[in-house]
Short mmCIF file of C-alpha atoms in Angstrom, two decimals:
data_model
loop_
_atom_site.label_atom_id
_atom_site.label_comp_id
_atom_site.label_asym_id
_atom_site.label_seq_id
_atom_site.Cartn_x
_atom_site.Cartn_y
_atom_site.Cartn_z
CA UNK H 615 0.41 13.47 13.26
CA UNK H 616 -3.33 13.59 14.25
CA UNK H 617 -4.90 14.08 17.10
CA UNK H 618 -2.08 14.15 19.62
CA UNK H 619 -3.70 14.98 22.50
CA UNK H 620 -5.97 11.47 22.39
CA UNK H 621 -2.65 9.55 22.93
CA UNK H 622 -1.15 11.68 25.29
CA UNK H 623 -4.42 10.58 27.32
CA UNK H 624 -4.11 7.24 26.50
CA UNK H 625 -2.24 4.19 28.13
CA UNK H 626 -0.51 1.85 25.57
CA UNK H 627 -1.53 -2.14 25.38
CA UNK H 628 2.30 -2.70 26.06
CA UNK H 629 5.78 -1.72 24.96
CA UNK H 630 5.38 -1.07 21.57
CA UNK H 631 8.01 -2.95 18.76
CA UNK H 632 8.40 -3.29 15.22
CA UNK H 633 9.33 -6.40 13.60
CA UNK H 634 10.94 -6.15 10.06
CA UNK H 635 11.38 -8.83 7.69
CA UNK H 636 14.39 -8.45 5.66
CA UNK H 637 11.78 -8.12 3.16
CA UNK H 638 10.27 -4.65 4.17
CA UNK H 639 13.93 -3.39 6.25
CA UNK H 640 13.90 -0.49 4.23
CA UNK H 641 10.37 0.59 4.84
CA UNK H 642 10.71 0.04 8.20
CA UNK H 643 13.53 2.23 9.05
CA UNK H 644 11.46 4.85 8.12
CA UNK H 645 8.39 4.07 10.15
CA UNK H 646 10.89 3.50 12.88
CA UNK H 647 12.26 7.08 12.53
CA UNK H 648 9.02 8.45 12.73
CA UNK H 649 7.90 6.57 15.66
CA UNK H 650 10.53 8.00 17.76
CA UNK H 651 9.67 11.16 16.36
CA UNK H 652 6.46 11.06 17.24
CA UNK H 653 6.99 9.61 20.74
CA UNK H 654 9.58 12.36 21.73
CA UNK H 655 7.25 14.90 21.17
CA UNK H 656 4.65 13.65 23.39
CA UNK H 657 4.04 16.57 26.68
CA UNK H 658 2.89 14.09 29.41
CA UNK H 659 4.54 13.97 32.77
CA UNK H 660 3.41 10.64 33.09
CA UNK H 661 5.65 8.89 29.93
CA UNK H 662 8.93 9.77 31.88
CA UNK H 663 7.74 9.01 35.56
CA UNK H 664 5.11 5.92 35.89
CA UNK H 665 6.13 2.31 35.30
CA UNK H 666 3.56 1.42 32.69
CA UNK H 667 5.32 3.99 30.23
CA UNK H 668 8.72 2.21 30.53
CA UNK H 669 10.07 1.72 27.08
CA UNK H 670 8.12 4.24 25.68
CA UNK H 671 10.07 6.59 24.74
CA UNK H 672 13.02 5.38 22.75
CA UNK H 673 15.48 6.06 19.93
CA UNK H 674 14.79 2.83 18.36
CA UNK H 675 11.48 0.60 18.27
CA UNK H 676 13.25 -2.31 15.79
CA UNK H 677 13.56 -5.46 16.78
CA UNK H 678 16.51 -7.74 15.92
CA UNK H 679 15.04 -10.99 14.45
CA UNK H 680 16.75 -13.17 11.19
CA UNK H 681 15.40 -15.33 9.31
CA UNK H 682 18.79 -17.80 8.15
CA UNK H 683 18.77 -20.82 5.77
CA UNK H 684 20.26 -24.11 5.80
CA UNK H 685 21.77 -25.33 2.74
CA UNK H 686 19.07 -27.24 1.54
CA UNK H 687 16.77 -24.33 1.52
CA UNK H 688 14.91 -24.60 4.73
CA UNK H 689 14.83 -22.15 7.36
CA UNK H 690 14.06 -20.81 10.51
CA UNK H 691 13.61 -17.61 12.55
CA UNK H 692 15.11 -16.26 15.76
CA UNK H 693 15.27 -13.66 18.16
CA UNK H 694 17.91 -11.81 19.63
CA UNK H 695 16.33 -10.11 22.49
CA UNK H 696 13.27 -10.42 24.74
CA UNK H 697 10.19 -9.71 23.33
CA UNK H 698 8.14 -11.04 26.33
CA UNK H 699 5.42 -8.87 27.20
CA UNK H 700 5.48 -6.23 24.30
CA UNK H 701 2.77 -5.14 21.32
CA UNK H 702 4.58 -6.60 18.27
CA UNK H 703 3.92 -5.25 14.94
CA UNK H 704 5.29 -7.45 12.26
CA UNK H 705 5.74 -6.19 8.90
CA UNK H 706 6.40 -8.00 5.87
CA UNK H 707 6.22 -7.51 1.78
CA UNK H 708 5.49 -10.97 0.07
CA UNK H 709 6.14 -9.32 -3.73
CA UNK H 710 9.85 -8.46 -2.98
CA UNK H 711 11.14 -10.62 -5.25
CA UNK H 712 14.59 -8.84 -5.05
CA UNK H 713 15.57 -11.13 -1.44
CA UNK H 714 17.79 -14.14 -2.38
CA UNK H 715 19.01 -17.12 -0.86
CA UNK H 716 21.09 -19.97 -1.24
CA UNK H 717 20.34 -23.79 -2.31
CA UNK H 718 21.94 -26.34 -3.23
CA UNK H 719 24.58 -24.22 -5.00
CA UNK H 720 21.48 -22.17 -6.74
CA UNK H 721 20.93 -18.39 -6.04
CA UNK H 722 17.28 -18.21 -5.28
CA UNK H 723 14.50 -15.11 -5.15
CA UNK H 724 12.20 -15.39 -2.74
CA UNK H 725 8.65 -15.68 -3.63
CA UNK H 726 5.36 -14.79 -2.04
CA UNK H 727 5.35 -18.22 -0.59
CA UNK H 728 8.74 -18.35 0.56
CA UNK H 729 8.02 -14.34 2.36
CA UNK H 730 4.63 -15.94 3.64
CA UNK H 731 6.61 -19.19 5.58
CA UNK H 732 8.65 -16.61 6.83
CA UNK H 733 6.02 -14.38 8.61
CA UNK H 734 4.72 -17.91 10.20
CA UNK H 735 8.21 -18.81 10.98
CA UNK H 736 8.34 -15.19 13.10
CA UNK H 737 5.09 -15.69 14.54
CA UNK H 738 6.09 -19.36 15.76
CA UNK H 739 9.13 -17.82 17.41
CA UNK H 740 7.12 -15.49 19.77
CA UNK H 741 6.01 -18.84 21.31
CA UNK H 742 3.42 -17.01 23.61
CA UNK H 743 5.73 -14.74 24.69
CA UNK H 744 4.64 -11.39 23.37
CA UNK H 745 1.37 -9.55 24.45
CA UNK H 746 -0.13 -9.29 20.94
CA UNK H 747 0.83 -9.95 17.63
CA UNK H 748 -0.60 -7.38 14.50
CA UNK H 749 0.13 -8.50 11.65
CA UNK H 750 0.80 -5.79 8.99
CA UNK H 751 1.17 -6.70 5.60
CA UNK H 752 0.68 -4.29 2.39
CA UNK H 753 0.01 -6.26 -0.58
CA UNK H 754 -2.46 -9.17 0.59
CA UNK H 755 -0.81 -12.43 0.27
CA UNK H 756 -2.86 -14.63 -2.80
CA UNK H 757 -5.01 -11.61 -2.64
CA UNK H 758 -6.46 -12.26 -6.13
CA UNK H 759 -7.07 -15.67 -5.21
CA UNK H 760 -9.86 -14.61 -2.68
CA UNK H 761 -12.54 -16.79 -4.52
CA UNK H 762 -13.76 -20.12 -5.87
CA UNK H 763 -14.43 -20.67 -9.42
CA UNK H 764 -14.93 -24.60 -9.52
CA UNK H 765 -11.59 -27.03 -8.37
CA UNK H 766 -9.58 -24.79 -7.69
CA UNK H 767 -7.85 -23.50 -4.12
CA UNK H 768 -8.71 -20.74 -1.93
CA UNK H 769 -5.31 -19.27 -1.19
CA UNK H 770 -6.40 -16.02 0.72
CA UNK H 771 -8.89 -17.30 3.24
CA UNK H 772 -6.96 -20.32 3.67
CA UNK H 773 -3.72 -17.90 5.22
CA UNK H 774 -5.75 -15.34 6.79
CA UNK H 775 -7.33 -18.30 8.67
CA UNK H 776 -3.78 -19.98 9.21
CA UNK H 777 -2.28 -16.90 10.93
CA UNK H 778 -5.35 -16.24 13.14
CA UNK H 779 -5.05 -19.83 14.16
CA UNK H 780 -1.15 -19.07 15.05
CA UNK H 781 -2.43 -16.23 17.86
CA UNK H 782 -2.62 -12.83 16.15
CA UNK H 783 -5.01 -10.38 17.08
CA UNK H 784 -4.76 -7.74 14.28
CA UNK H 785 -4.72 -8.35 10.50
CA UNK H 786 -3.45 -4.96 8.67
CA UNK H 787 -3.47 -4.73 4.67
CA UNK H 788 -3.93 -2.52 2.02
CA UNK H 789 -6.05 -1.64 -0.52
CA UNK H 790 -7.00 -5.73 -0.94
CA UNK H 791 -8.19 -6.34 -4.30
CA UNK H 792 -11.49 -7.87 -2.67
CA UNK H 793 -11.45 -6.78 0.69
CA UNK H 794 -14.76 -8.92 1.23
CA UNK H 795 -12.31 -11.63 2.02
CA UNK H 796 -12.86 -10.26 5.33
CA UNK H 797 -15.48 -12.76 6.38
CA UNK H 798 -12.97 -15.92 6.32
CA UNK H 799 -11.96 -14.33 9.81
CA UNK H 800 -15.23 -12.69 10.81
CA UNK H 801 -14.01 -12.62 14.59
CA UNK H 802 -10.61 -11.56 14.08
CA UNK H 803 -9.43 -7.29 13.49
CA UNK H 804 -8.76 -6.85 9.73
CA UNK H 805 -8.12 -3.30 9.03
CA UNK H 806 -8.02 -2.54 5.14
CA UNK H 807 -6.92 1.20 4.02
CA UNK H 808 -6.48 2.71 0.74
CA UNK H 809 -4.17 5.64 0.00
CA UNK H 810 -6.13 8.18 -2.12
CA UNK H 811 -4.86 10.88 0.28
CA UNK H 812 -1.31 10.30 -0.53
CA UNK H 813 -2.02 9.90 -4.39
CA UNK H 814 -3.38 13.30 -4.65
CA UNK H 815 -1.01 14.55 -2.33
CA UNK H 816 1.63 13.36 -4.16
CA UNK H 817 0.38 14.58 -7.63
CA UNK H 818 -0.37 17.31 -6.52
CA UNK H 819 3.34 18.20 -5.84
CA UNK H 820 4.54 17.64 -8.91
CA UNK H 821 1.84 19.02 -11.22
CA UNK H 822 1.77 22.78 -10.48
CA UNK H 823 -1.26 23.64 -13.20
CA UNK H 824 -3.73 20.98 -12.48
CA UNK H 825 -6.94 22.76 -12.43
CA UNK H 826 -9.57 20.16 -9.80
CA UNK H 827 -13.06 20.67 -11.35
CA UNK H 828 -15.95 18.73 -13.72
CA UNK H 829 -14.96 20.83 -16.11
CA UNK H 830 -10.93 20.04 -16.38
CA UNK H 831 -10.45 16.72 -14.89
CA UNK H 832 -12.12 13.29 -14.90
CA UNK H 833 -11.26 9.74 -13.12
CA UNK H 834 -11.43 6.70 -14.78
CA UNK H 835 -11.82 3.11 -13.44
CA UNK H 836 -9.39 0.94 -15.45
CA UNK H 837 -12.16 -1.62 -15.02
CA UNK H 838 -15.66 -2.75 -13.09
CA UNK H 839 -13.32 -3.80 -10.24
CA UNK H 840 -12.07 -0.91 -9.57
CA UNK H 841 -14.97 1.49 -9.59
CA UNK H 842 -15.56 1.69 -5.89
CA UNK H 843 -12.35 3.22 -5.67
CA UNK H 844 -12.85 5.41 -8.50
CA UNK H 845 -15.97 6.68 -7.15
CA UNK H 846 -14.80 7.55 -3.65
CA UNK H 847 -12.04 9.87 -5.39
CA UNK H 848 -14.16 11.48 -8.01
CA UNK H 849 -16.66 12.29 -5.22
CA UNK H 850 -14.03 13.57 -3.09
CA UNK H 851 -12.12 15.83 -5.19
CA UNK H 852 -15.45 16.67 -6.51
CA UNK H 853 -14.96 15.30 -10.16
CA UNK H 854 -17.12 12.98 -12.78
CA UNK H 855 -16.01 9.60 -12.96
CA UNK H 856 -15.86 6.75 -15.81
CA UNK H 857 -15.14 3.09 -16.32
CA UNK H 858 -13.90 1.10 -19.26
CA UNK H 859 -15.32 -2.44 -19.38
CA UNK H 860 -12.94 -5.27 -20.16
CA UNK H 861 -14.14 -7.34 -22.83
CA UNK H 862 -12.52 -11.12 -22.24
CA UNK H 863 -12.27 -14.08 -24.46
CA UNK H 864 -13.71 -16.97 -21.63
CA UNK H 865 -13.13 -19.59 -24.08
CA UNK H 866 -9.23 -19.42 -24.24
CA UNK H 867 -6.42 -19.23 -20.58
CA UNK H 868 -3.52 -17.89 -21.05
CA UNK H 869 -1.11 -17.40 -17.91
CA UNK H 870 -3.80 -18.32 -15.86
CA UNK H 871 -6.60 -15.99 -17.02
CA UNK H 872 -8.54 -15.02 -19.78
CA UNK H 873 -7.28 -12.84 -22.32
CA UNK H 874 -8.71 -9.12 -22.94
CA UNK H 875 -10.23 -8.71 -26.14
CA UNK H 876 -11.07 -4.98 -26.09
CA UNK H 877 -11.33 -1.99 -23.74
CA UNK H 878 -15.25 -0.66 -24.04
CA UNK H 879 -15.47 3.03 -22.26
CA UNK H 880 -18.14 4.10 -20.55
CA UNK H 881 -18.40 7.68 -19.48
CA UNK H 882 -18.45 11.46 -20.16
CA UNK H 883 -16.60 13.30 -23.03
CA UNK H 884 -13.05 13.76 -22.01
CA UNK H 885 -12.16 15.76 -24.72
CA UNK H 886 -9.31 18.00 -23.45
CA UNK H 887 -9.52 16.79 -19.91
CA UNK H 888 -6.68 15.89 -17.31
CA UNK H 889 -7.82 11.98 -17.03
CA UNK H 890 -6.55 10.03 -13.22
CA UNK H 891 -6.44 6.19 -13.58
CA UNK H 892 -7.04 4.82 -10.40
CA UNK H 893 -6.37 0.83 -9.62
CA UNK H 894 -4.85 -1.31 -6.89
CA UNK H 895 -1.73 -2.50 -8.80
CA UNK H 896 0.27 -2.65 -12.04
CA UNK H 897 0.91 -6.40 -12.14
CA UNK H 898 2.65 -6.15 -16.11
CA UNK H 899 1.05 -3.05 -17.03
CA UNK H 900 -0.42 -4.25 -20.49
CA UNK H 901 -3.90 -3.57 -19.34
CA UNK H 902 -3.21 0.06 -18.33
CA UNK H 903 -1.17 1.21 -21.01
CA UNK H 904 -3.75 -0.51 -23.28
CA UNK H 905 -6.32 2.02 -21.31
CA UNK H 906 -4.54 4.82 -21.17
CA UNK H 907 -3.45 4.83 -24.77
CA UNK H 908 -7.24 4.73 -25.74
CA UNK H 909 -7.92 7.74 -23.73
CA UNK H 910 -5.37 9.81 -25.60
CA UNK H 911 -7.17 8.72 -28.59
CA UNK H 912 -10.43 10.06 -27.30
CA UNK H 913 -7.84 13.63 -26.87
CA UNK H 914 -7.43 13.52 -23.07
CA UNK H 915 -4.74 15.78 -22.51
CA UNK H 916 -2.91 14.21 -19.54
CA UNK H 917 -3.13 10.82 -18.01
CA UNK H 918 -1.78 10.11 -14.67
CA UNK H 919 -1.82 6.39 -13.32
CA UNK H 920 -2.37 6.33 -10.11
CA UNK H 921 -1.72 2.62 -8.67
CA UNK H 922 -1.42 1.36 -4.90
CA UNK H 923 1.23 -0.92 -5.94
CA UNK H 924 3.74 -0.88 -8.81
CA UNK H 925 4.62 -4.93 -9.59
CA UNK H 926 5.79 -4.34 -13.20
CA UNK H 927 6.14 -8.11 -13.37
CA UNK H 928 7.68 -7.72 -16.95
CA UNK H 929 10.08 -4.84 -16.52
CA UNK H 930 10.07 -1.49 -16.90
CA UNK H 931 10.30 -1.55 -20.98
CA UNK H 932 6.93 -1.30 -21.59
CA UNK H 933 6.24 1.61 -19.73
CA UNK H 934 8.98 3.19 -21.09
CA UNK H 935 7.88 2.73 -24.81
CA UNK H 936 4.71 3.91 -23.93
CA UNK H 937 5.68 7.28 -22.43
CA UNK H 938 8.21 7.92 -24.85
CA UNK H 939 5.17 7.48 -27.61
CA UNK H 940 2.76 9.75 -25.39
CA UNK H 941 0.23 7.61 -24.43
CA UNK H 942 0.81 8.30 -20.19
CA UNK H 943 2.09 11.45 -18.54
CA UNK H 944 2.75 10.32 -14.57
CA UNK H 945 2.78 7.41 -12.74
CA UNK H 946 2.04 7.61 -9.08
CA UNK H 947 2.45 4.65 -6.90
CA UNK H 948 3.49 3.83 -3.04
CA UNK H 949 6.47 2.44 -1.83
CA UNK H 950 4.26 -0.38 0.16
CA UNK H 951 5.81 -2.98 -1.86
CA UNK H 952 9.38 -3.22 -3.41
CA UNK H 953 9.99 -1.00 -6.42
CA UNK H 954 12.60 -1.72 -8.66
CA UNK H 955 15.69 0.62 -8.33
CA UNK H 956 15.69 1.77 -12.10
CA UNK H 957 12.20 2.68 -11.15
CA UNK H 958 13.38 6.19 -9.43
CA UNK H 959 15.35 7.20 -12.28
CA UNK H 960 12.53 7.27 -14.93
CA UNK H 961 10.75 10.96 -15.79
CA UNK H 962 7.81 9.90 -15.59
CA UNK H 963 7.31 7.98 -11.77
CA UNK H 964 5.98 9.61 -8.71
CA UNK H 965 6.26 7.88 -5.15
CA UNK H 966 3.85 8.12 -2.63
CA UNK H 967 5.79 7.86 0.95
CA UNK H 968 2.97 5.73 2.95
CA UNK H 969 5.68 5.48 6.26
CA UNK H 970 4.69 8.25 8.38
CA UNK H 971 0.60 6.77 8.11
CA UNK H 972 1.76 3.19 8.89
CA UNK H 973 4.00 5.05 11.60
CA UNK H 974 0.45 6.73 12.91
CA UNK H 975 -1.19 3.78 12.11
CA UNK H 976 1.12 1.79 14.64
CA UNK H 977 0.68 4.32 17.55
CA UNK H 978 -2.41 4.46 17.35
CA UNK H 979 -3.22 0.67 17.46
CA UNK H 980 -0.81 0.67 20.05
CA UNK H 981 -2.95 2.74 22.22
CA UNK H 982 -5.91 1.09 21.26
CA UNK H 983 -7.34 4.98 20.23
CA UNK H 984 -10.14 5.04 17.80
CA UNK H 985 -8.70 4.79 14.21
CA UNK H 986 -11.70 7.39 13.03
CA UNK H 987 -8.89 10.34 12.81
CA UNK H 988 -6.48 8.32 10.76
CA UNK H 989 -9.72 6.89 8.17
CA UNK H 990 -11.11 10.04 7.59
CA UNK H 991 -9.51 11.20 4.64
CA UNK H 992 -11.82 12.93 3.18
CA UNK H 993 -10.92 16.27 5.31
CA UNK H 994 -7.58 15.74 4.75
CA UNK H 995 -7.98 15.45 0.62
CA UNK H 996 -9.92 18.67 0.58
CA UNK H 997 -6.96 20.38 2.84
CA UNK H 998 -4.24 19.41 0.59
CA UNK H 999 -6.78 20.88 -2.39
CA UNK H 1000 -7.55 24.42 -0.98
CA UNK H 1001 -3.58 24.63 -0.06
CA UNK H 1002 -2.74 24.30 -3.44
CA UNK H 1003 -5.60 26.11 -4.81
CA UNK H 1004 -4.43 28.68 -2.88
CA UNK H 1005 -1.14 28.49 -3.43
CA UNK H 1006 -2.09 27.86 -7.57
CA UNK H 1007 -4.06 31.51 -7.05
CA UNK H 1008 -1.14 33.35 -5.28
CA UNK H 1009 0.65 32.23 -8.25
CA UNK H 1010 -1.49 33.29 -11.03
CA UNK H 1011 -1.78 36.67 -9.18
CA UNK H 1012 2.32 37.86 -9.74
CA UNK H 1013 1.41 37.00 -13.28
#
């Protein structure tokens, strides 16, 4: 964990808990776990004697809270213990479509909007009672609908507004596909981290010949939309990047957008290169498979997909084909939404654990310490690169 030493001189706001929505129960077990890890290895005198560290310290930091249905389909939440006084961190995925419920008769899945009521349902059942309410919530509910393109609603600044409205003072997402959306809640915390650390990190553990230079690896920006983030991780691991444009056919909609036409690269040779795609999500994949099959043509000699989170709206068939026809090697994404459960059995996926950050994310905010050790990644990228270049060198030596 970083920086230890600026908690262990630090008060918390209040008795820290986490809130888990049955939608993101198994991620939060493990944040949980590593929050009492964390605390229990804090040296400070103070934790076990002075009043304003009661609570602490303790083997569990969950809170039990439901979220039960009538019949008809409506619901409501409750609490089962007191959370008066304490720093609540909620945490909720709206894209685990894999929660049912009962209506009518009819098994249901819940959808974002049904996982969004929810979180407002929690919120309204604090009724003033908690010290502060953070919101933390991975994939950005209606995230791509974060702007106006003539009659049309404006889904993501209309909630972030909502829940600021209902009393929370921190907003906590991920890798938001426009994270300008910021400004519909220009006096409220929104905190919006991406997980390039954990991609390499993760990569790197599975890929024992990957070779970091200009020379033998290039990253590539599915689209314009993603370049930002393409850019930060080229410069970082020190690397050229590249973009392919998507061509789109604006006179035809289909499934509510407007169909790709063509891929159009832009960017160095890659001849013989390793090639990272780096994007915010794999909704059904189509686009990404469509790019990385292109850069095989063009004789990259692996691709790794490297995607914050893994929807795979249409199933994992696609993917399959694909891999079994050569046209991906890896694909690397975090476990901050729900991933399917076939998903872990396939050759070719890599998980990137993002519970101990959220866990240091969470005790940090909790303190109300400076977030600058847990954002600067950039140190922490170029450790986990001269460990395994090391480690790469040590190996190539007993050859």
């Amino acid at each position: 964990m970083p920086n230890l030493k600026e908690l262990e001189n630090s008060m918390p706001v209040a008795p820290l808990k986490l809130v888990a929505l049955p939608s993101a129960e198994r991620m939060a077990r493990r944040i949980n776990d590593y929050l009492v890890e964390f605390r229990k290895s804090i040296h400070n005198d103070k934790v076990k004697k002075d009043p304003a560290f009661h609570g602490y310290i303790e083997s569990n930091y969950m809170v039990d809270v439901s979220t039960p249905r009538f019949g008809t389909g409506e619901a409501k939440a409750q609490f089962h213990e007191s959370i008066r006084g304490k720093d609540l961190f909620l945490l909720v995925d709206v894209c685990n479509h894999s929660i049912t419920y009962q209506m009518n008769g009819y098994t249901n899945h819940m959808s974002p909007d049904d996982h969004y009521q929810d979180l407002k349902r929690v919120i309204a059942a604090c009724n003033g009672k908690a010290h502060r309410i953070n919101v933390i919530m991975p994939f950005l509910y209606e995230g791509r609908q974060h702007k106006r393109n003539g009659r049309e609603s404006l889904d993501c600044a209309f909630a972030l507004t909502e829940l600021q409205d209902m009393g929370i003072s921190n907003f906590i997402t991920f890798d938001a596909h426009d994270p300008r959306v910021v400004n519909s809640i220009p006096l409220s915390g929104f905190d919006n981290f991406t997980p390039p650390y954990q991609f390499i990190k993760a990569l790197l553990n599975f890929e024992k010949d990957l070779i970091v230079d200009k020379e033998h690896l290039l990253v590539i920006s599915p689209d314009e939309g993603a370049l930002d983030r393409a850019i930060y991780f080229a410069s970082v691991l020190g690397v050229d990047t590249g973009m392919f444009y998507k061509r789109r056919d604006y006179s035809v909609i289909e499934n509510g957008k407007n169909p790709i036409v063509a891929h159009e690269f832009l960017g160095d040779n890659i001849d013989g290169k390793d090639i990272i795609i780096i994007d915010d999500m794999i909704s059904s994949g189509g686009s990404m498979i469509d790019t990385a099959k292109q850069l095989k043509a063009m004789n990259a000699r692996r691709v790794f997909i490297c995607c914050t989170f893994g929807l795979f709206t249409e199933g994992l068939k696609l993917f399959d084909t694909a891999y079994e026809q050569g046209y991906f090697d890896k694909v690397v994404t975090t476990d901050l939404t729900y991933l399917p459960p076939e998903l872990y059995s396939r050759p070719y996926f890599i998980e990137a654990d993002m519970s101990k950050f959220i866990a240091s994310l969470i005790d940090f905010m909790n303190h109300d310490a400076s977030m600058t050790n847990i954002m600067a990644t950039t140190d922490k990228i170029h450790g986990v690169l001269d460990a395994y270049n090391n480690r790469r060198d040590v190996e190539l030596d007993l050859e």
